[in-house]
JSON list of C-alpha atoms in Angstrom, two decimals:
[
{"chain": "A", "resi": 286, "resn": "ASP", "atom": "CA", "xyz": [-26.75, 3.49, -50.84]},
{"chain": "A", "resi": 287, "resn": "ILE", "atom": "CA", "xyz": [-26.92, 0.05, -52.37]},
{"chain": "A", "resi": 288, "resn": "TRP", "atom": "CA", "xyz": [-29.80, -0.93, -50.56]},
{"chain": "A", "resi": 289, "resn": "ASN", "atom": "CA", "xyz": [-33.69, -0.91, -50.43]},
{"chain": "A", "resi": 290, "resn": "ALA", "atom": "CA", "xyz": [-35.01, -0.79, -54.05]},
{"chain": "A", "resi": 291, "resn": "ALA", "atom": "CA", "xyz": [-33.13, 1.63, -55.82]},
{"chain": "A", "resi": 292, "resn": "ASP", "atom": "CA", "xyz": [-29.23, 2.41, -55.51]},
{"chain": "A", "resi": 293, "resn": "ALA", "atom": "CA", "xyz": [-27.54, 5.42, -56.06]},
{"chain": "A", "resi": 294, "resn": "PHE", "atom": "CA", "xyz": [-23.69, 4.58, -56.44]},
{"chain": "A", "resi": 295, "resn": "VAL", "atom": "CA", "xyz": [-20.56, 4.93, -58.84]},
{"chain": "A", "resi": 296, "resn": "TYR", "atom": "CA", "xyz": [-19.94, 1.67, -61.03]},
{"chain": "A", "resi": 297, "resn": "ALA", "atom": "CA", "xyz": [-16.94, 0.78, -63.03]},
{"chain": "A", "resi": 298, "resn": "TYR", "atom": "CA", "xyz": [-17.96, -2.54, -64.77]},
{"chain": "A", "resi": 299, "resn": "THR", "atom": "CA", "xyz": [-18.02, -5.11, -67.42]},
{"chain": "A", "resi": 300, "resn": "THR", "atom": "CA", "xyz": [-19.95, -7.56, -69.02]},
{"chain": "A", "resi": 301, "resn": "GLU", "atom": "CA", "xyz": [-19.72, -11.09, -68.42]},
{"chain": "A", "resi": 302, "resn": "ALA", "atom": "CA", "xyz": [-21.85, -14.18, -70.19]},
{"chain": "A", "resi": 303, "resn": "GLY", "atom": "CA", "xyz": [-21.88, -17.58, -68.04]},
{"chain": "A", "resi": 304, "resn": "ASP", "atom": "CA", "xyz": [-19.44, -18.50, -65.37]},
{"chain": "A", "resi": 305, "resn": "PHE", "atom": "CA", "xyz": [-16.80, -16.26, -63.74]},
{"chain": "A", "resi": 306, "resn": "ASP", "atom": "CA", "xyz": [-14.54, -15.28, -61.11]},
{"chain": "A", "resi": 307, "resn": "TYR", "atom": "CA", "xyz": [-13.69, -12.29, -59.92]},
{"chain": "A", "resi": 308, "resn": "LYS", "atom": "CA", "xyz": [-11.58, -10.68, -56.91]},
{"chain": "A", "resi": 309, "resn": "LEU", "atom": "CA", "xyz": [-10.88, -6.97, -55.81]},
{"chain": "A", "resi": 310, "resn": "ASP", "atom": "CA", "xyz": [-8.75, -6.09, -53.09]},
{"chain": "A", "resi": 311, "resn": "VAL", "atom": "CA", "xyz": [-10.24, -2.48, -51.24]},
{"chain": "A", "resi": 312, "resn": "LYS", "atom": "CA", "xyz": [-7.48, -1.08, -49.72]},
{"chain": "A", "resi": 313, "resn": "SER", "atom": "CA", "xyz": [-8.77, 1.65, -47.79]},
{"chain": "A", "resi": 314, "resn": "LEU", "atom": "CA", "xyz": [-12.51, 3.56, -47.93]},
{"chain": "A", "resi": 315, "resn": "THR", "atom": "CA", "xyz": [-13.30, 6.86, -46.69]},
{"chain": "A", "resi": 316, "resn": "ALA", "atom": "CA", "xyz": [-16.16, 7.18, -43.80]},
{"chain": "A", "resi": 317, "resn": "ALA", "atom": "CA", "xyz": [-18.86, 9.29, -45.19]},
{"chain": "A", "resi": 318, "resn": "SER", "atom": "CA", "xyz": [-21.34, 7.23, -43.32]},
{"chain": "A", "resi": 319, "resn": "VAL", "atom": "CA", "xyz": [-20.95, 3.71, -41.29]},
{"chain": "A", "resi": 320, "resn": "TRP", "atom": "CA", "xyz": [-22.81, 2.20, -44.01]},
{"chain": "A", "resi": 321, "resn": "THR", "atom": "CA", "xyz": [-20.25, 3.87, -46.51]},
{"chain": "A", "resi": 322, "resn": "LYS", "atom": "CA", "xyz": [-19.89, 0.82, -49.14]},
{"chain": "A", "resi": 323, "resn": "CYS", "atom": "CA", "xyz": [-17.30, -0.65, -51.64]},
{"chain": "A", "resi": 324, "resn": "GLY", "atom": "CA", "xyz": [-17.15, -3.90, -53.20]},
{"chain": "A", "resi": 325, "resn": "ILE", "atom": "CA", "xyz": [-18.20, -6.42, -56.16]},
{"chain": "A", "resi": 326, "resn": "ASP", "atom": "CA", "xyz": [-21.47, -5.66, -57.68]},
{"chain": "A", "resi": 327, "resn": "VAL", "atom": "CA", "xyz": [-23.07, -8.33, -59.92]},
{"chain": "A", "resi": 328, "resn": "ARG", "atom": "CA", "xyz": [-26.07, -6.54, -61.61]},
{"chain": "A", "resi": 329, "resn": "VAL", "atom": "CA", "xyz": [-28.46, -7.29, -64.37]},
{"chain": "A", "resi": 330, "resn": "SER", "atom": "CA", "xyz": [-28.56, -3.70, -65.63]},
{"chain": "A", "resi": 331, "resn": "THR", "atom": "CA", "xyz": [-27.77, -0.26, -64.25]},
{"chain": "A", "resi": 332, "resn": "ALA", "atom": "CA", "xyz": [-30.90, 0.59, -63.83]},
{"chain": "A", "resi": 333, "resn": "VAL", "atom": "CA", "xyz": [-31.24, 1.68, -60.16]},
{"chain": "A", "resi": 334, "resn": "GLY", "atom": "CA", "xyz": [-33.37, -1.25, -59.17]},
{"chain": "A", "resi": 335, "resn": "SER", "atom": "CA", "xyz": [-31.57, -4.06, -61.16]},
{"chain": "A", "resi": 336, "resn": "GLN", "atom": "CA", "xyz": [-31.61, -7.23, -59.66]},
{"chain": "A", "resi": 337, "resn": "HIS", "atom": "CA", "xyz": [-28.29, -7.79, -57.94]},
{"chain": "A", "resi": 338, "resn": "VAL", "atom": "CA", "xyz": [-25.71, -9.78, -55.94]},
{"chain": "A", "resi": 339, "resn": "PHE", "atom": "CA", "xyz": [-23.35, -7.29, -53.96]},
{"chain": "A", "resi": 340, "resn": "ALA", "atom": "CA", "xyz": [-20.05, -8.38, -52.07]},
{"chain": "A", "resi": 341, "resn": "PRO", "atom": "CA", "xyz": [-19.06, -5.09, -50.20]},
{"chain": "A", "resi": 342, "resn": "VAL", "atom": "CA", "xyz": [-17.08, -3.99, -47.59]},
{"chain": "A", "resi": 343, "resn": "THR", "atom": "CA", "xyz": [-17.77, -1.16, -45.31]},
{"chain": "A", "resi": 344, "resn": "PRO", "atom": "CA", "xyz": [-15.07, 1.51, -44.19]},
{"chain": "A", "resi": 345, "resn": "GLN", "atom": "CA", "xyz": [-12.26, 0.95, -41.19]},
{"chain": "A", "resi": 346, "resn": "ALA", "atom": "CA", "xyz": [-14.10, 3.86, -39.32]},
{"chain": "A", "resi": 347, "resn": "GLY", "atom": "CA", "xyz": [-17.68, 2.74, -39.87]},
{"chain": "A", "resi": 348, "resn": "ASN", "atom": "CA", "xyz": [-19.33, -0.80, -39.29]},
{"chain": "A", "resi": 349, "resn": "ASN", "atom": "CA", "xyz": [-15.44, -2.24, -40.44]},
{"chain": "A", "resi": 350, "resn": "PHE", "atom": "CA", "xyz": [-17.25, -5.45, -42.00]},
{"chain": "A", "resi": 351, "resn": "TYR", "atom": "CA", "xyz": [-18.02, -7.75, -44.80]},
{"chain": "A", "resi": 352, "resn": "ALA", "atom": "CA", "xyz": [-21.17, -8.17, -45.62]},
{"chain": "A", "resi": 353, "resn": "ALA", "atom": "CA", "xyz": [-23.27, -9.64, -48.56]},
{"chain": "A", "resi": 354, "resn": "SER", "atom": "CA", "xyz": [-26.42, -8.13, -49.98]},
{"chain": "A", "resi": 355, "resn": "TYR", "atom": "CA", "xyz": [-29.21, -9.71, -52.59]},
{"chain": "A", "resi": 356, "resn": "ARG", "atom": "CA", "xyz": [-31.78, -7.96, -54.74]},
{"chain": "A", "resi": 357, "resn": "PRO", "atom": "CA", "xyz": [-34.09, -11.39, -55.70]},
{"chain": "A", "resi": 358, "resn": "ILE", "atom": "CA", "xyz": [-36.84, -9.12, -57.75]},
{"chain": "A", "resi": 359, "resn": "ALA", "atom": "CA", "xyz": [-36.26, -5.67, -59.70]},
{"chain": "A", "resi": 360, "resn": "ASP", "atom": "CA", "xyz": [-37.08, -2.77, -58.05]},
{"chain": "A", "resi": 361, "resn": "ALA", "atom": "CA", "xyz": [-37.80, -4.43, -54.50]},
{"chain": "A", "resi": 362, "resn": "ALA", "atom": "CA", "xyz": [-36.00, -4.17, -51.24]},
{"chain": "A", "resi": 363, "resn": "SER", "atom": "CA", "xyz": [-32.76, -5.69, -51.03]},
{"chain": "A", "resi": 364, "resn": "PHE", "atom": "CA", "xyz": [-31.92, -8.22, -47.94]},
{"chain": "A", "resi": 365, "resn": "ASP", "atom": "CA", "xyz": [-28.86, -8.68, -46.16]},
{"chain": "A", "resi": 366, "resn": "GLY", "atom": "CA", "xyz": [-27.42, -12.60, -46.58]},
{"chain": "A", "resi": 367, "resn": "SER", "atom": "CA", "xyz": [-24.69, -12.18, -44.19]},
{"chain": "A", "resi": 368, "resn": "THR", "atom": "CA", "xyz": [-25.32, -14.88, -41.19]},
{"chain": "A", "resi": 369, "resn": "THR", "atom": "CA", "xyz": [-22.01, -13.26, -39.52]},
{"chain": "A", "resi": 370, "resn": "HIS", "atom": "CA", "xyz": [-20.39, -10.03, -40.43]},
{"chain": "A", "resi": 371, "resn": "PRO", "atom": "CA", "xyz": [-16.60, -11.04, -40.40]},
{"chain": "A", "resi": 372, "resn": "ALA", "atom": "CA", "xyz": [-14.36, -7.61, -39.35]},
{"chain": "A", "resi": 373, "resn": "ALA", "atom": "CA", "xyz": [-12.61, -5.86, -42.60]},
{"chain": "A", "resi": 374, "resn": "THR", "atom": "CA", "xyz": [-8.92, -6.33, -42.72]},
{"chain": "A", "resi": 375, "resn": "PHE", "atom": "CA", "xyz": [-7.81, -3.15, -44.08]},
{"chain": "A", "resi": 376, "resn": "PRO", "atom": "CA", "xyz": [-5.65, -2.53, -45.86]},
{"chain": "A", "resi": 377, "resn": "ASN", "atom": "CA", "xyz": [-5.85, -5.59, -47.73]},
{"chain": "A", "resi": 378, "resn": "SER", "atom": "CA", "xyz": [-9.85, -6.31, -47.55]},
{"chain": "A", "resi": 379, "resn": "TRP", "atom": "CA", "xyz": [-9.98, -8.69, -50.22]},
{"chain": "A", "resi": 380, "resn": "ILE", "atom": "CA", "xyz": [-13.34, -10.04, -51.34]},
{"chain": "A", "resi": 381, "resn": "ARG", "atom": "CA", "xyz": [-14.56, -12.31, -54.63]},
{"chain": "A", "resi": 382, "resn": "VAL", "atom": "CA", "xyz": [-17.67, -13.52, -56.06]},
{"chain": "A", "resi": 383, "resn": "GLN", "atom": "CA", "xyz": [-17.79, -16.30, -58.00]},
{"chain": "A", "resi": 384, "resn": "ARG", "atom": "CA", "xyz": [-20.52, -17.70, -60.36]},
{"chain": "A", "resi": 385, "resn": "VAL", "atom": "CA", "xyz": [-21.23, -21.66, -61.19]},
{"chain": "A", "resi": 386, "resn": "GLY", "atom": "CA", "xyz": [-24.52, -21.67, -63.50]},
{"chain": "A", "resi": 387, "resn": "ASN", "atom": "CA", "xyz": [-26.97, -19.86, -61.05]},
{"chain": "A", "resi": 388, "resn": "VAL", "atom": "CA", "xyz": [-25.03, -20.21, -58.02]},
{"chain": "A", "resi": 389, "resn": "PHE", "atom": "CA", "xyz": [-23.05, -16.93, -56.81]},
{"chain": "A", "resi": 390, "resn": "THR", "atom": "CA", "xyz": [-20.24, -17.75, -54.05]},
{"chain": "A", "resi": 391, "resn": "LEU", "atom": "CA", "xyz": [-18.74, -14.87, -51.92]},
{"chain": "A", "resi": 392, "resn": "TYR", "atom": "CA", "xyz": [-15.12, -15.25, -50.32]},
{"chain": "A", "resi": 393, "resn": "ILE", "atom": "CA", "xyz": [-13.15, -12.83, -48.36]},
{"chain": "A", "resi": 394, "resn": "SER", "atom": "CA", "xyz": [-9.67, -12.81, -47.59]},
{"chain": "A", "resi": 395, "resn": "PRO", "atom": "CA", "xyz": [-6.92, -11.09, -45.74]},
{"chain": "A", "resi": 396, "resn": "ASP", "atom": "CA", "xyz": [-4.32, -11.52, -48.70]},
{"chain": "A", "resi": 397, "resn": "GLY", "atom": "CA", "xyz": [-5.91, -12.81, -51.69]},
{"chain": "A", "resi": 398, "resn": "VAL", "atom": "CA", "xyz": [-4.53, -16.03, -51.34]},
{"chain": "A", "resi": 399, "resn": "THR", "atom": "CA", "xyz": [-6.57, -17.76, -48.41]},
{"chain": "A", "resi": 400, "resn": "TRP", "atom": "CA", "xyz": [-9.99, -17.69, -49.01]},
{"chain": "A", "resi": 401, "resn": "THR", "atom": "CA", "xyz": [-12.78, -17.91, -46.70]},
{"chain": "A", "resi": 402, "resn": "LEU", "atom": "CA", "xyz": [-16.69, -18.65, -47.66]},
{"chain": "A", "resi": 403, "resn": "HIS", "atom": "CA", "xyz": [-18.68, -15.86, -46.61]},
{"chain": "A", "resi": 404, "resn": "ASP", "atom": "CA", "xyz": [-22.26, -16.66, -48.21]},
{"chain": "A", "resi": 405, "resn": "THR", "atom": "CA", "xyz": [-23.55, -18.49, -51.15]},
{"chain": "A", "resi": 406, "resn": "ARG", "atom": "CA", "xyz": [-26.99, -18.43, -53.25]},
{"chain": "A", "resi": 407, "resn": "ASN", "atom": "CA", "xyz": [-28.65, -20.15, -55.79]},
{"chain": "A", "resi": 408, "resn": "THR", "atom": "CA", "xyz": [-30.51, -17.50, -57.71]},
{"chain": "A", "resi": 409, "resn": "ASP", "atom": "CA", "xyz": [-32.59, -20.26, -59.29]},
{"chain": "A", "resi": 410, "resn": "ASP", "atom": "CA", "xyz": [-34.48, -20.74, -56.03]},
{"chain": "A", "resi": 411, "resn": "ALA", "atom": "CA", "xyz": [-37.99, -20.03, -56.88]},
{"chain": "A", "resi": 412, "resn": "GLY", "atom": "CA", "xyz": [-38.72, -19.55, -52.94]},
{"chain": "A", "resi": 413, "resn": "THR", "atom": "CA", "xyz": [-36.32, -16.20, -53.16]},
{"chain": "A", "resi": 414, "resn": "TRP", "atom": "CA", "xyz": [-35.56, -15.32, -56.93]},
{"chain": "A", "resi": 415, "resn": "THR", "atom": "CA", "xyz": [-39.40, -15.37, -57.32]},
{"chain": "A", "resi": 416, "resn": "ALA", "atom": "CA", "xyz": [-38.69, -13.29, -60.84]},
{"chain": "A", "resi": 417, "resn": "GLY", "atom": "CA", "xyz": [-36.47, -15.49, -61.88]},
{"chain": "A", "resi": 418, "resn": "PRO", "atom": "CA", "xyz": [-32.49, -16.62, -61.65]},
{"chain": "A", "resi": 419, "resn": "MET", "atom": "CA", "xyz": [-30.11, -14.24, -62.91]},
{"chain": "A", "resi": 420, "resn": "PRO", "atom": "CA", "xyz": [-29.63, -14.09, -66.44]},
{"chain": "A", "resi": 421, "resn": "PRO", "atom": "CA", "xyz": [-26.49, -15.66, -68.31]},
{"chain": "A", "resi": 422, "resn": "THR", "atom": "CA", "xyz": [-25.22, -12.20, -69.19]},
{"chain": "A", "resi": 423, "resn": "VAL", "atom": "CA", "xyz": [-24.73, -9.78, -66.27]},
{"chain": "A", "resi": 424, "resn": "LEU", "atom": "CA", "xyz": [-22.45, -6.86, -65.79]},
{"chain": "A", "resi": 425, "resn": "VAL", "atom": "CA", "xyz": [-19.74, -7.30, -62.98]},
{"chain": "A", "resi": 426, "resn": "GLY", "atom": "CA", "xyz": [-18.06, -4.34, -61.69]},
{"chain": "A", "resi": 427, "resn": "ILE", "atom": "CA", "xyz": [-16.98, -2.08, -58.75]},
{"chain": "A", "resi": 428, "resn": "ALA", "atom": "CA", "xyz": [-19.37, -0.22, -57.15]},
{"chain": "A", "resi": 429, "resn": "THR", "atom": "CA", "xyz": [-18.91, 2.44, -54.26]},
{"chain": "A", "resi": 430, "resn": "THR", "atom": "CA", "xyz": [-21.33, 4.07, -52.33]},
{"chain": "A", "resi": 431, "resn": "SER", "atom": "CA", "xyz": [-21.17, 7.05, -50.17]},
{"chain": "A", "resi": 432, "resn": "HIS", "atom": "CA", "xyz": [-24.55, 6.23, -48.07]},
{"chain": "A", "resi": 433, "resn": "ASP", "atom": "CA", "xyz": [-24.80, 10.36, -47.68]},
{"chain": "A", "resi": 434, "resn": "THR", "atom": "CA", "xyz": [-25.96, 12.26, -50.41]},
{"chain": "A", "resi": 435, "resn": "SER", "atom": "CA", "xyz": [-24.04, 15.40, -49.18]},
{"chain": "A", "resi": 436, "resn": "ILE", "atom": "CA", "xyz": [-20.70, 14.35, -48.42]},
{"chain": "A", "resi": 437, "resn": "THR", "atom": "CA", "xyz": [-18.21, 12.09, -51.13]},
{"chain": "A", "resi": 438, "resn": "THR", "atom": "CA", "xyz": [-16.17, 8.90, -50.10]},
{"chain": "A", "resi": 439, "resn": "THR", "atom": "CA", "xyz": [-13.06, 7.79, -51.95]},
{"chain": "A", "resi": 440, "resn": "ALA", "atom": "CA", "xyz": [-12.18, 4.21, -52.27]},
{"chain": "A", "resi": 441, "resn": "VAL", "atom": "CA", "xyz": [-8.68, 2.87, -53.05]},
{"chain": "A", "resi": 442, "resn": "VAL", "atom": "CA", "xyz": [-8.61, -0.47, -54.56]},
{"chain": "A", "resi": 443, "resn": "SER", "atom": "CA", "xyz": [-6.71, -3.18, -56.57]},
{"chain": "A", "resi": 444, "resn": "ASP", "atom": "CA", "xyz": [-6.23, -6.38, -58.33]},
{"chain": "A", "resi": 445, "resn": "PHE", "atom": "CA", "xyz": [-9.67, -5.99, -59.68]},
{"chain": "A", "resi": 446, "resn": "GLY", "atom": "CA", "xyz": [-9.97, -9.02, -62.36]},
{"chain": "A", "resi": 447, "resn": "THR", "atom": "CA", "xyz": [-10.54, -12.89, -62.43]},
{"chain": "A", "resi": 448, "resn": "MET", "atom": "CA", "xyz": [-8.82, -15.32, -60.39]},
{"chain": "A", "resi": 449, "resn": "PRO", "atom": "CA", "xyz": [-5.70, -17.03, -62.04]},
{"chain": "A", "resi": 450, "resn": "GLN", "atom": "CA", "xyz": [-7.34, -20.19, -63.75]},
{"chain": "A", "resi": 451, "resn": "THR", "atom": "CA", "xyz": [-5.89, -23.44, -62.76]},
{"chain": "A", "resi": 452, "resn": "ILE", "atom": "CA", "xyz": [-4.69, -26.28, -64.84]},
{"chain": "A", "resi": 453, "resn": "THR", "atom": "CA", "xyz": [-5.12, -30.19, -64.49]},
{"chain": "A", "resi": 454, "resn": "ALA", "atom": "CA", "xyz": [-2.72, -32.34, -66.24]},
{"chain": "A", "resi": 455, "resn": "ILE", "atom": "CA", "xyz": [-2.77, -36.25, -66.90]},
{"chain": "A", "resi": 456, "resn": "THR", "atom": "CA", "xyz": [0.24, -38.21, -68.30]},
{"chain": "A", "resi": 457, "resn": "THR", "atom": "CA", "xyz": [-0.98, -41.25, -69.80]},
{"chain": "A", "resi": 458, "resn": "ASP", "atom": "CA", "xyz": [1.22, -43.84, -71.40]},
{"chain": "A", "resi": 459, "resn": "LEU", "atom": "CA", "xyz": [4.15, -42.99, -69.07]},
{"chain": "A", "resi": 460, "resn": "PRO", "atom": "CA", "xyz": [5.38, -45.70, -66.94]},
{"chain": "A", "resi": 461, "resn": "ALA", "atom": "CA", "xyz": [6.91, -45.34, -63.47]},
{"chain": "A", "resi": 462, "resn": "THR", "atom": "CA", "xyz": [10.33, -45.84, -64.64]},
{"chain": "A", "resi": 463, "resn": "LEU", "atom": "CA", "xyz": [11.61, -45.67, -68.39]},
{"chain": "A", "resi": 464, "resn": "THR", "atom": "CA", "xyz": [14.82, -46.94, -69.31]},
{"chain": "A", "resi": 465, "resn": "ARG", "atom": "CA", "xyz": [15.81, -45.61, -73.15]},
{"chain": "A", "resi": 466, "resn": "SER", "atom": "CA", "xyz": [19.30, -45.36, -74.89]},
{"chain": "A", "resi": 467, "resn": "LEU", "atom": "CA", "xyz": [20.96, -41.92, -75.02]},
{"chain": "A", "resi": 468, "resn": "ASN", "atom": "CA", "xyz": [19.14, -39.45, -77.50]},
{"chain": "A", "resi": 469, "resn": "ALA", "atom": "CA", "xyz": [16.75, -42.38, -78.35]},
{"chain": "A", "resi": 470, "resn": "PRO", "atom": "CA", "xyz": [12.93, -40.85, -78.58]},
{"chain": "A", "resi": 471, "resn": "PHE", "atom": "CA", "xyz": [9.97, -41.69, -76.80]},
{"chain": "A", "resi": 472, "resn": "SER", "atom": "CA", "xyz": [6.32, -40.50, -76.43]},
{"chain": "A", "resi": 473, "resn": "PHE", "atom": "CA", "xyz": [3.57, -40.13, -74.12]},
{"chain": "A", "resi": 474, "resn": "THR", "atom": "CA", "xyz": [0.39, -37.64, -74.23]},
{"chain": "A", "resi": 475, "resn": "ILE", "atom": "CA", "xyz": [-0.85, -35.01, -71.86]},
{"chain": "A", "resi": 476, "resn": "GLY", "atom": "CA", "xyz": [-4.47, -34.35, -71.38]},
{"chain": "A", "resi": 477, "resn": "ALA", "atom": "CA", "xyz": [-5.30, -31.00, -69.86]},
{"chain": "A", "resi": 478, "resn": "SER", "atom": "CA", "xyz": [-7.96, -28.19, -68.93]},
{"chain": "A", "resi": 479, "resn": "GLY", "atom": "CA", "xyz": [-7.54, -24.29, -68.05]},
{"chain": "A", "resi": 480, "resn": "TYR", "atom": "CA", "xyz": [-5.94, -21.57, -69.36]},
{"chain": "A", "resi": 481, "resn": "PRO", "atom": "CA", "xyz": [-3.03, -20.36, -70.39]},
{"chain": "A", "resi": 482, "resn": "ILE", "atom": "CA", "xyz": [-1.26, -23.58, -70.43]},
{"chain": "A", "resi": 483, "resn": "LYS", "atom": "CA", "xyz": [2.54, -23.74, -69.96]},
{"chain": "A", "resi": 484, "resn": "CYS", "atom": "CA", "xyz": [4.60, -26.61, -69.94]},
{"chain": "A", "resi": 485, "resn": "GLN", "atom": "CA", "xyz": [8.44, -27.37, -68.76]},
{"chain": "A", "resi": 486, "resn": "TRP", "atom": "CA", "xyz": [10.09, -30.73, -68.80]},
{"chain": "A", "resi": 487, "resn": "GLN", "atom": "CA", "xyz": [12.78, -31.58, -66.20]},
{"chain": "A", "resi": 488, "resn": "LYS", "atom": "CA", "xyz": [15.28, -34.42, -65.80]},
{"chain": "A", "resi": 489, "resn": "ASP", "atom": "CA", "xyz": [16.44, -34.94, -62.09]},
{"chain": "A", "resi": 490, "resn": "GLY", "atom": "CA", "xyz": [14.69, -31.65, -61.26]},
{"chain": "A", "resi": 491, "resn": "VAL", "atom": "CA", "xyz": [16.59, -29.69, -63.69]},
{"chain": "A", "resi": 492, "resn": "ASP", "atom": "CA", "xyz": [15.50, -28.08, -66.65]}
]
């Protein structure tokens, strides 16, 4: 299981430094137990008792819901942070974990487009995270556990990766109306943030 003071699971992960925003679509999950789980797990290390932030889904033939669990102190018990357990939406049970500083926000979605807040935690909260916040560099990956050491589970997942970056562009020095002679040059500036950056120029809605 991924619970209590020690975890036993399969983990495919990458390393992330700083802020991130990851998504995952759990298509199906075989129920070895009602507590079989698959989701995005953010960990300090691969140690069984690592601090972590875990956003799983349980199988349709099991509890069939989204959850949110945390281990604020290494080798100590995890706790369930969910105030509610929304029903999973197989075959498209989308999960998203966003980190901004020490704050982790968990979202759920039936389509990967419209996201609903599920839970949020500040790991700099000394009242809960008494061992200190999650470090700047962590592991982020897909964690799967059957919950039963005698039975295997199969998770079918897709679209694991970072959320598409948004871009904000502001034009300056460009009046609402502009009259120029044919082929006469003019200039303006664009300030933009985000990536990748693409520009497309149109006149009267035509490229």
